[in-house]
Amino acid sequence: MFFHIVLERNMQLHPRYFGRNLRDHLVTKLMKDVEGTCSGRHGFVVAITGIESVGKGLIRDGTGFVTFPVKYQCIVFRPFKGEILEAVVTMVNKMGFFAEAGPVQMFVSNHLIPDDMEFQSGDVPNYTTSDGSVKIQKDSEVRLKIIGTRVDATEIFCIGTIKDDFLGVINDPATI
Amino acid sequence: MARRGEDEEEGYDMEPEEEGEDFDDDEEEEEPEEEEADRGKKRRRSDFIDDLAEEDDEDDEEEYDEEEDDDGGGRYRGGSRRSVAPKKRSGSHFFDLEAQVDSDEEEDEDEAEDDFIIDAGAELPDEDENRQIHRRPLLPREDDQEDVEALEERIKARYFRNTQLEYDEEATDVDQQALLPSVRDPKLWMVKCAIGHEREAVACLMQKCIDRGSEMQIRSAIALDHLKNYIYIEADKEAHVKEVCKGLRNIYSQKVMLVPIREMTDVLSVESKAVDLSRDTWVRMKIGKYKGDLAKVVDVDNVRQRVTVKLIPRIDLQALANKLEGREVVKKKAFIPPPRFMNLDEAKDLNIRVERRRDPMSGDYFENIAGMMFKDGFLYKTVSMKSISANDIKPTFDELEKFRKPGDGGEDVASLSTLFANRKRGHFMKGDAVIVVKGDLKNLKGWVEKVEEENVHIHPEMKGLPKTLAVSEKELCKYFEPGNHVKVVSGTQEGATGMVIKVEQHILIVLSDTSKEHIRVFADDVVESSEVTSGLTKMGDYELHDLVLLDNTNFGLIIRVESEAFQILKGIPDRPEVKTVKLREIKSKIDKKFSVPDRCKNTISVKDVVRIVEGPCRGKQGPVEHIYRGVLFVYDRHHLEHAGFICAKSVSCVVVGAPSRVNGERNGELFSRFSNLRPRNFPPSPRRFSREPPINSGGRFGGRGHDALSGATVKIRQGPFKGYRGRVVEVKGQLFRVELESQMKVVTVDRNMISDNFVTSTPYRDSRYGVGSATPMHPSRTPLHPYMTPMRDPGVPSSLTATPIHDGMRTPMRDRAWLPMSPPRDDDEDGNPGSWGSGTHYLPGSPPSRAYEAPTPGSGWASTPGGTYSETGTPRDSGSAYANAPSPYLPSTPGGQPMTPSSTAYLPGTPGGQPMTPGTGGLEIMSPAIGGENEGPWFMPDILVTLSRSGEESVGVIREVLPDGGCKVTLGSSNNGETVTVRPNEIEMVVPRKSDKIKIVGGALRGRNGKLMGVDGSDGIVKLDNLDVKILDLTFLAKLAQ
């Protein structure tokens, strides 16, 4: 789920940036530092949409760096248990398949794939129904439901299922 | 003890009439419990006796041998046993006797013993009624006389008072307390007896009592099953005990110990609760050939204390057939057939008679083979309860799987509710999610609120139910939902964490966090946890993902640590091979940090991201975790097997991008630094320098296909980006577009500005040289050999780099780096024989296998830096003194060449001596560049060297290798010469000839001595001192001083 929230961060800025463009530098650095990161609480920071406020800078003894508390608005993406997402399959193997929805990696175990789909090894490993009408392979788009998340410092890993109504392949590259 | 209650009772009965019935009643009120307890004990005991006897009968070889052997003193037992032909009877006999004694003395007790069911029925009301009256504290009496009247009354009271019952109270603790023995009660004495004859001794006493009757002043005698060597006798005085023991040879009455009052109850309390065996319980066999095997109870006969269990048979059909046919059966005690299901057809094939019979009890059909019953392949065996253990049985998954009926998945292993029977205490914790699995509330979910001894109070999930419900622990099971993150806390997977992906009743399928594998665990074995671990990660000195040496030739990466073994991905490229090894099978951990050239001769160091471009794992990509002997262990998190590790040859990988790496950077810098120093320090090859500028100018690239350069890592020599390294993205005529490593941007630079350490990426793509695709590869390996040598020798000081020679040595390296790129050069003949010269040779015949062979023997080549390859050839050629050297090997077999240069070159060179210098020097030099600080000397003591100093050469023996790389050499081939200290570049190992004694100075066997049996191309056939014969690269062999 995406959220537009306000976060705060203490930015350290090198003295050489002090000047007219200080704010710009600050923002640039903030974007560089923050966008694409992941925190367990908020999920992935997708984009910074605005700066709420920049607090007073505090010069650090010894280094000359200045710390600014910056409040910024950003869009974060955090997967939740029970959420339904659309994702692109990145890898298929006998244990299930991996899919990605943006920065989030998901794994759908073969236990969570409908029983009528079977793993077919070969050049393009895939899961196929017995009648061959539905096929999940690399680059397929699937709709899945998250049943569990594990949040590490740097990534969020989810376990999904397609064993439910209205879940499964939504766009098969093979049929296009 | 059995009589204690009795005695007391009698005592009370003696009480004056005024207390009369009430008193009696009162007493009764206490009594039932005691009696019940008594009965329980008695029953157990007598049961046990029965059981014992039976057991004796049936597996006398097993346990109770000794008792049988000498029962001289045991009148009854021994007698009955001997006289009565079917042993079976002895047990009941025994039992009878005991009962007899009892009845002899008192009917009442007899009742209690035998008719306990009726008794109990009559008594229960008794108890309650008494409770209403409840009047008077107990006064235990010592008197021990029988009052017939009182007895009568009592019996009357017992059987005629069935009216108005109230079921309200239960015996309180206080009541219980009152029953405890006091100082006025008879005492319990512990008497020593012959080991194994405890029961017998007691039986003797019993018989004595019968025979002598009133003379005996003891109250009871007890033998405890768990106490060997002693029996207890209940009596008022020690003298009584001694008296009664007189004349019994099994009892040693010299030492009679009084049991303190406080401990008296302990003597007779049952320490472990009887295991309540029920059908479908999992048990383990304790004895016999099925010892330790898992079995499932199919029937319990509580009366006979026997159970019928279902086992996977361990039957050697062949042996059985032999036996049945009366053939000689070779008794192999040690051999226990593996468990497998009985195959009737197989049995029939062996002419074993299979009868099909109906079991009269259950009505099921069984196949009867030689007296054993089989059904569905399982063996049904009736055994004594004593021979199975039902406590703490934790069937593993494997065992349970095996127990599934073959060929039918119907029986769900998960539905093994009995698994809970053996749960640990404290299994449930407050807050655990649980589900009821048995009883009326089945499938009710809830949370644990409170845990008591047996019951667990749960807070049900469903509304409309009481706030908390008390549920027996056995009816509960932990409950997890898919998506829960759990940690396994017991069992084989202990320690692993993962996410639940499927719940099959009591079995969870968990996706392990680290291995991304499915693991199956019992719900009971896991707890919810947010922790992320991979389970065991360490055992002994080895940790998960360590690179370890298994033996001299095998190495591998630990991909899983199990409870007793490691799973190791062996270091065999292109063919994943996993081996399970025990801790002791691991020789050592490999901790060295090597770096190796990749396919494009870029340096690969640990942690570099590489892409595998060849072999079955082509396309995989990931950071290098370990490098050893030219084999990379690449971690690809998308690779699900082998914990994500892939083993690949370094030459089938390319470094992805060019992130700044310590090693790579250092190499690069070294090269450039040396290139600056070179002119000054490397006098022997002046010609080279003259050649250099054109090389660096880059003009040489003109003729090459541009594609070949893309992807190569280059360093910018001039201009605003001077000093930056980057990857060539595109080549446009004279301009290169280079993606800088450090800046994440692409810049355009002139070809002339690119410099140094330039290495082609994919030479094989080059159309012009396509035919010679092997060519570049060859050179790439060629040098490895020499390089590896230094690596192998630990201890070469890092300071080597500092020596001037080294700097000098760089030259060739540099040149050789360029050489392959510069086909148009006209001084090929001396310049790059190693590369191009040989390259052309390869074209027609070059057996690719040869190329591959090269790396194999050199176990240490892995650490060779990229880009340095044709070095061996170069210096030699360029050195004027080498004039003769090139010719012999240049045209020689191309394949063999890579390794030959050093050896072959030595041969001709040896006499001349000095020409060798650069060669060796070169080798030495490489070591620092290789990056291994502590790999070093390849000279070793006791080897014969040629020393070239100030133009003259002599033979010497290395006495000592100094830490700075120099050597102490004793001149002359014998030990009597003058000892001088020389620099490594001044000496050259003497190449051994056939049947020379040699020392191995490189490779895995470094340091071993042996004899050179013969020479095969560049390989030497060496017979080691331990008579092993090895084929080793000649460069690794040095002649040993005599």
CSV table of N, CA, C and O in Angstrom, one decimal, chain B residues 257-309:
chain,number,residue,atom,x,y,z
B,257,MET,N,18.8,-51.8,58.4
B,257,MET,CA,18.8,-50.3,58.5
B,257,MET,C,17.4,-49.9,58.7
B,257,MET,O,16.5,-50.3,58.0
B,258,LEU,N,17.3,-48.9,59.5
B,258,LEU,CA,16.0,-48.4,59.8
B,258,LEU,C,15.7,-47.3,58.8
B,258,LEU,O,16.5,-46.4,58.5
B,259,VAL,N,14.5,-47.3,58.2
B,259,VAL,CA,14.2,-46.2,57.3
B,259,VAL,C,13.6,-45.1,58.1
B,259,VAL,O,12.6,-45.3,58.8
B,260,PRO,N,14.1,-43.9,58.0
B,260,PRO,CA,13.6,-42.8,58.8
B,260,PRO,C,12.1,-42.6,58.4
B,260,PRO,O,11.7,-42.8,57.3
B,261,ILE,N,11.4,-42.2,59.4
B,261,ILE,CA,9.9,-42.0,59.2
B,261,ILE,C,9.6,-41.2,58.0
B,261,ILE,O,8.7,-41.4,57.3
B,262,ARG,N,10.4,-40.1,58.0
B,262,ARG,CA,10.1,-39.2,56.9
B,262,ARG,C,10.2,-39.8,55.5
B,262,ARG,O,9.6,-39.5,54.6
B,263,GLU,N,11.1,-40.8,55.4
B,263,GLU,CA,11.4,-41.4,54.1
B,263,GLU,C,10.5,-42.6,53.8
B,263,GLU,O,10.5,-43.2,52.8
B,264,MET,N,9.7,-42.9,54.8
B,264,MET,CA,9.0,-44.2,54.6
B,264,MET,C,8.0,-44.1,53.5
B,264,MET,O,7.8,-45.0,52.7
B,265,THR,N,7.4,-42.9,53.4
B,265,THR,CA,6.4,-42.8,52.3
B,265,THR,C,7.1,-42.9,50.9
B,265,THR,O,6.6,-43.4,50.0
B,266,ASP,N,8.3,-42.3,50.9
B,266,ASP,CA,9.0,-42.3,49.6
B,266,ASP,C,9.3,-43.7,49.1
B,266,ASP,O,9.4,-44.0,48.0
B,267,VAL,N,9.5,-44.6,50.1
B,267,VAL,CA,9.9,-46.0,49.8
B,267,VAL,C,8.8,-46.5,48.9
B,267,VAL,O,9.1,-47.2,47.9
B,268,LEU,N,7.6,-46.2,49.2
B,268,LEU,CA,6.5,-46.9,48.5
B,268,LEU,C,5.8,-46.0,47.5
B,268,LEU,O,4.8,-46.4,46.9
B,269,SER,N,6.2,-44.8,47.4
B,269,SER,CA,5.5,-44.0,46.4
B,269,SER,C,6.1,-44.3,45.0
B,269,SER,O,7.3,-44.6,44.9
B,270,VAL,N,5.2,-44.2,44.1
B,270,VAL,CA,5.6,-44.6,42.7
B,270,VAL,C,6.3,-43.4,42.1
B,270,VAL,O,5.7,-42.3,42.1
B,271,GLU,N,7.5,-43.6,41.7
B,271,GLU,CA,8.2,-42.3,41.3
B,271,GLU,C,7.8,-41.9,39.9
B,271,GLU,O,7.7,-40.7,39.7
B,272,SER,N,7.5,-42.8,39.0
B,272,SER,CA,7.1,-42.2,37.7
B,272,SER,C,5.7,-42.7,37.5
B,272,SER,O,5.4,-43.9,37.8
B,273,LYS,N,4.9,-41.9,37.0
B,273,LYS,CA,3.6,-42.3,36.7
B,273,LYS,C,3.6,-43.3,35.6
B,273,LYS,O,4.3,-43.3,34.7
B,274,ALA,N,2.8,-44.3,35.8
B,274,ALA,CA,2.7,-45.3,34.8
B,274,ALA,C,2.3,-44.7,33.5
B,274,ALA,O,1.4,-43.9,33.4
B,275,VAL,N,3.0,-45.2,32.5
B,275,VAL,CA,2.7,-44.6,31.2
B,275,VAL,C,1.4,-45.2,30.7
B,275,VAL,O,1.1,-46.4,30.8
B,276,ASP,N,0.6,-44.3,30.3
B,276,ASP,CA,-0.7,-44.8,29.9
B,276,ASP,C,-0.6,-45.0,28.4
B,276,ASP,O,-0.6,-44.1,27.6
B,277,LEU,N,-0.5,-46.3,28.1
B,277,LEU,CA,-0.4,-46.7,26.8
B,277,LEU,C,-1.8,-46.8,26.1
B,277,LEU,O,-2.7,-47.4,26.7
B,278,SER,N,-1.9,-46.2,25.0
B,278,SER,CA,-3.2,-46.4,24.4
B,278,SER,C,-2.9,-46.7,22.9
B,278,SER,O,-1.8,-46.6,22.5
B,279,ARG,N,-3.9,-47.1,22.2
B,279,ARG,CA,-3.7,-47.4,20.8
B,279,ARG,C,-3.2,-46.2,20.1
B,279,ARG,O,-3.5,-45.0,20.5
B,280,ASP,N,-2.4,-46.5,19.1
B,280,ASP,CA,-1.8,-45.4,18.3
B,280,ASP,C,-0.8,-44.6,18.9
B,280,ASP,O,-0.3,-43.6,18.4
B,281,THR,N,-0.4,-45.0,20.1
B,281,THR,CA,0.7,-44.3,20.7
B,281,THR,C,2.0,-44.7,20.0
B,281,THR,O,2.2,-45.9,19.6
B,282,TRP,N,2.9,-43.8,19.9
B,282,TRP,CA,4.2,-44.2,19.3
B,282,TRP,C,5.1,-44.6,20.5
B,282,TRP,O,5.2,-44.0,21.5
B,283,VAL,N,5.7,-45.7,20.3
B,283,VAL,CA,6.7,-46.2,21.3
B,283,VAL,C,8.0,-46.6,20.6
B,283,VAL,O,8.0,-46.7,19.4
B,284,ARG,N,8.9,-46.9,21.4
B,284,ARG,CA,10.2,-47.4,20.9
B,284,ARG,C,10.5,-48.7,21.5
B,284,ARG,O,10.2,-48.9,22.7
B,285,MET,N,11.0,-49.6,20.8
B,285,MET,CA,11.4,-50.9,21.3
B,285,MET,C,12.7,-50.7,22.1
B,285,MET,O,13.6,-50.0,21.8
B,286,LYS,N,12.7,-51.5,23.2
B,286,LYS,CA,13.9,-51.3,24.1
B,286,LYS,C,14.9,-52.4,23.9
B,286,LYS,O,16.1,-52.2,24.2
B,287,ILE,N,14.4,-53.5,23.4
B,287,ILE,CA,15.4,-54.6,23.4
B,287,ILE,C,15.2,-55.4,22.0
B,287,ILE,O,14.3,-55.1,21.3
B,288,GLY,N,16.1,-56.3,21.9
B,288,GLY,CA,16.0,-57.1,20.7
B,288,GLY,C,16.5,-56.4,19.4
B,288,GLY,O,17.1,-55.4,19.5
B,289,LYS,N,16.3,-57.0,18.3
B,289,LYS,CA,16.9,-56.5,17.1
B,289,LYS,C,16.1,-55.2,16.6
B,289,LYS,O,16.5,-54.5,15.8
B,290,TYR,N,14.9,-55.0,17.2
B,290,TYR,CA,14.2,-53.8,16.9
B,290,TYR,C,14.5,-52.7,17.8
B,290,TYR,O,13.9,-51.7,17.8
B,291,LYS,N,15.5,-52.9,18.6
B,291,LYS,CA,15.9,-51.9,19.6
B,291,LYS,C,16.0,-50.5,19.0
B,291,LYS,O,16.7,-50.3,18.0
B,292,GLY,N,15.3,-49.6,19.6
B,292,GLY,CA,15.3,-48.2,19.1
B,292,GLY,C,14.4,-48.0,18.0
B,292,GLY,O,14.1,-46.8,17.6
B,293,ASP,N,13.8,-49.0,17.5
B,293,ASP,CA,12.8,-48.7,16.3
B,293,ASP,C,11.5,-48.1,16.8
B,293,ASP,O,11.1,-48.4,18.0
B,294,LEU,N,11.0,-47.4,16.0
B,294,LEU,CA,9.7,-46.8,16.3
B,294,LEU,C,8.6,-47.8,16.1
B,294,LEU,O,8.7,-48.6,15.1
B,295,ALA,N,7.7,-47.8,16.9
B,295,ALA,CA,6.5,-48.8,16.7
B,295,ALA,C,5.3,-48.1,17.1
B,295,ALA,O,5.3,-47.1,17.9
B,296,LYS,N,4.2,-48.6,16.6
B,296,LYS,CA,2.9,-48.0,16.9
B,296,LYS,C,2.1,-49.0,17.6
B,296,LYS,O,2.0,-50.2,17.2
B,297,VAL,N,1.5,-48.6,18.7
B,297,VAL,CA,0.7,-49.5,19.5
B,297,VAL,C,-0.6,-49.8,18.8
B,297,VAL,O,-1.3,-48.8,18.4
B,298,VAL,N,-0.9,-51.0,18.6
B,298,VAL,CA,-2.2,-51.3,18.0
B,298,VAL,C,-3.2,-52.0,19.0
B,298,VAL,O,-4.4,-51.9,18.8
B,299,ASP,N,-2.6,-52.5,20.0
B,299,ASP,CA,-3.5,-53.1,21.0
B,299,ASP,C,-2.8,-53.2,22.3
B,299,ASP,O,-1.6,-53.4,22.4
B,300,VAL,N,-3.6,-53.0,23.3
B,300,VAL,CA,-3.0,-53.0,24.7
B,300,VAL,C,-3.8,-54.0,25.5
B,300,VAL,O,-5.0,-54.0,25.5
B,301,ASP,N,-3.0,-54.9,26.1
B,301,ASP,CA,-3.7,-55.8,27.0
B,301,ASP,C,-3.2,-55.4,28.4
B,301,ASP,O,-2.1,-55.8,28.8
B,302,ASN,N,-4.0,-54.7,29.1
B,302,ASN,CA,-3.6,-54.2,30.4
B,302,ASN,C,-3.5,-55.3,31.4
B,302,ASN,O,-2.7,-55.2,32.3
B,303,VAL,N,-4.3,-56.3,31.2
B,303,VAL,CA,-4.3,-57.3,32.2
B,303,VAL,C,-3.0,-58.1,32.1
B,303,VAL,O,-2.3,-58.4,33.1
B,304,ARG,N,-2.6,-58.5,31.0
B,304,ARG,CA,-1.4,-59.2,30.8
B,304,ARG,C,-0.2,-58.4,30.6
B,304,ARG,O,0.9,-58.9,30.4
B,305,GLN,N,-0.4,-57.1,30.6
B,305,GLN,CA,0.7,-56.2,30.5
B,305,GLN,C,1.4,-56.4,29.2
B,305,GLN,O,2.6,-56.4,29.1
B,306,ARG,N,0.7,-56.6,28.2
B,306,ARG,CA,1.3,-56.8,26.9
B,306,ARG,C,0.7,-55.9,25.9
B,306,ARG,O,-0.5,-55.5,26.0
B,307,VAL,N,1.5,-55.6,25.0
B,307,VAL,CA,1.0,-54.7,23.9
B,307,VAL,C,1.3,-55.3,22.6
B,307,VAL,O,2.3,-56.0,22.4
B,308,THR,N,0.5,-55.0,21.7
B,308,THR,CA,0.7,-55.4,20.3
B,308,THR,C,1.2,-54.2,19.6
B,308,THR,O,0.5,-53.2,19.6
B,309,VAL,N,2.3,-54.3,19.0
B,309,VAL,CA,2.8,-53.1,18.2
B,309,VAL,C,3.0,-53.4,16.8
B,309,VAL,O,3.2,-54.6,16.4
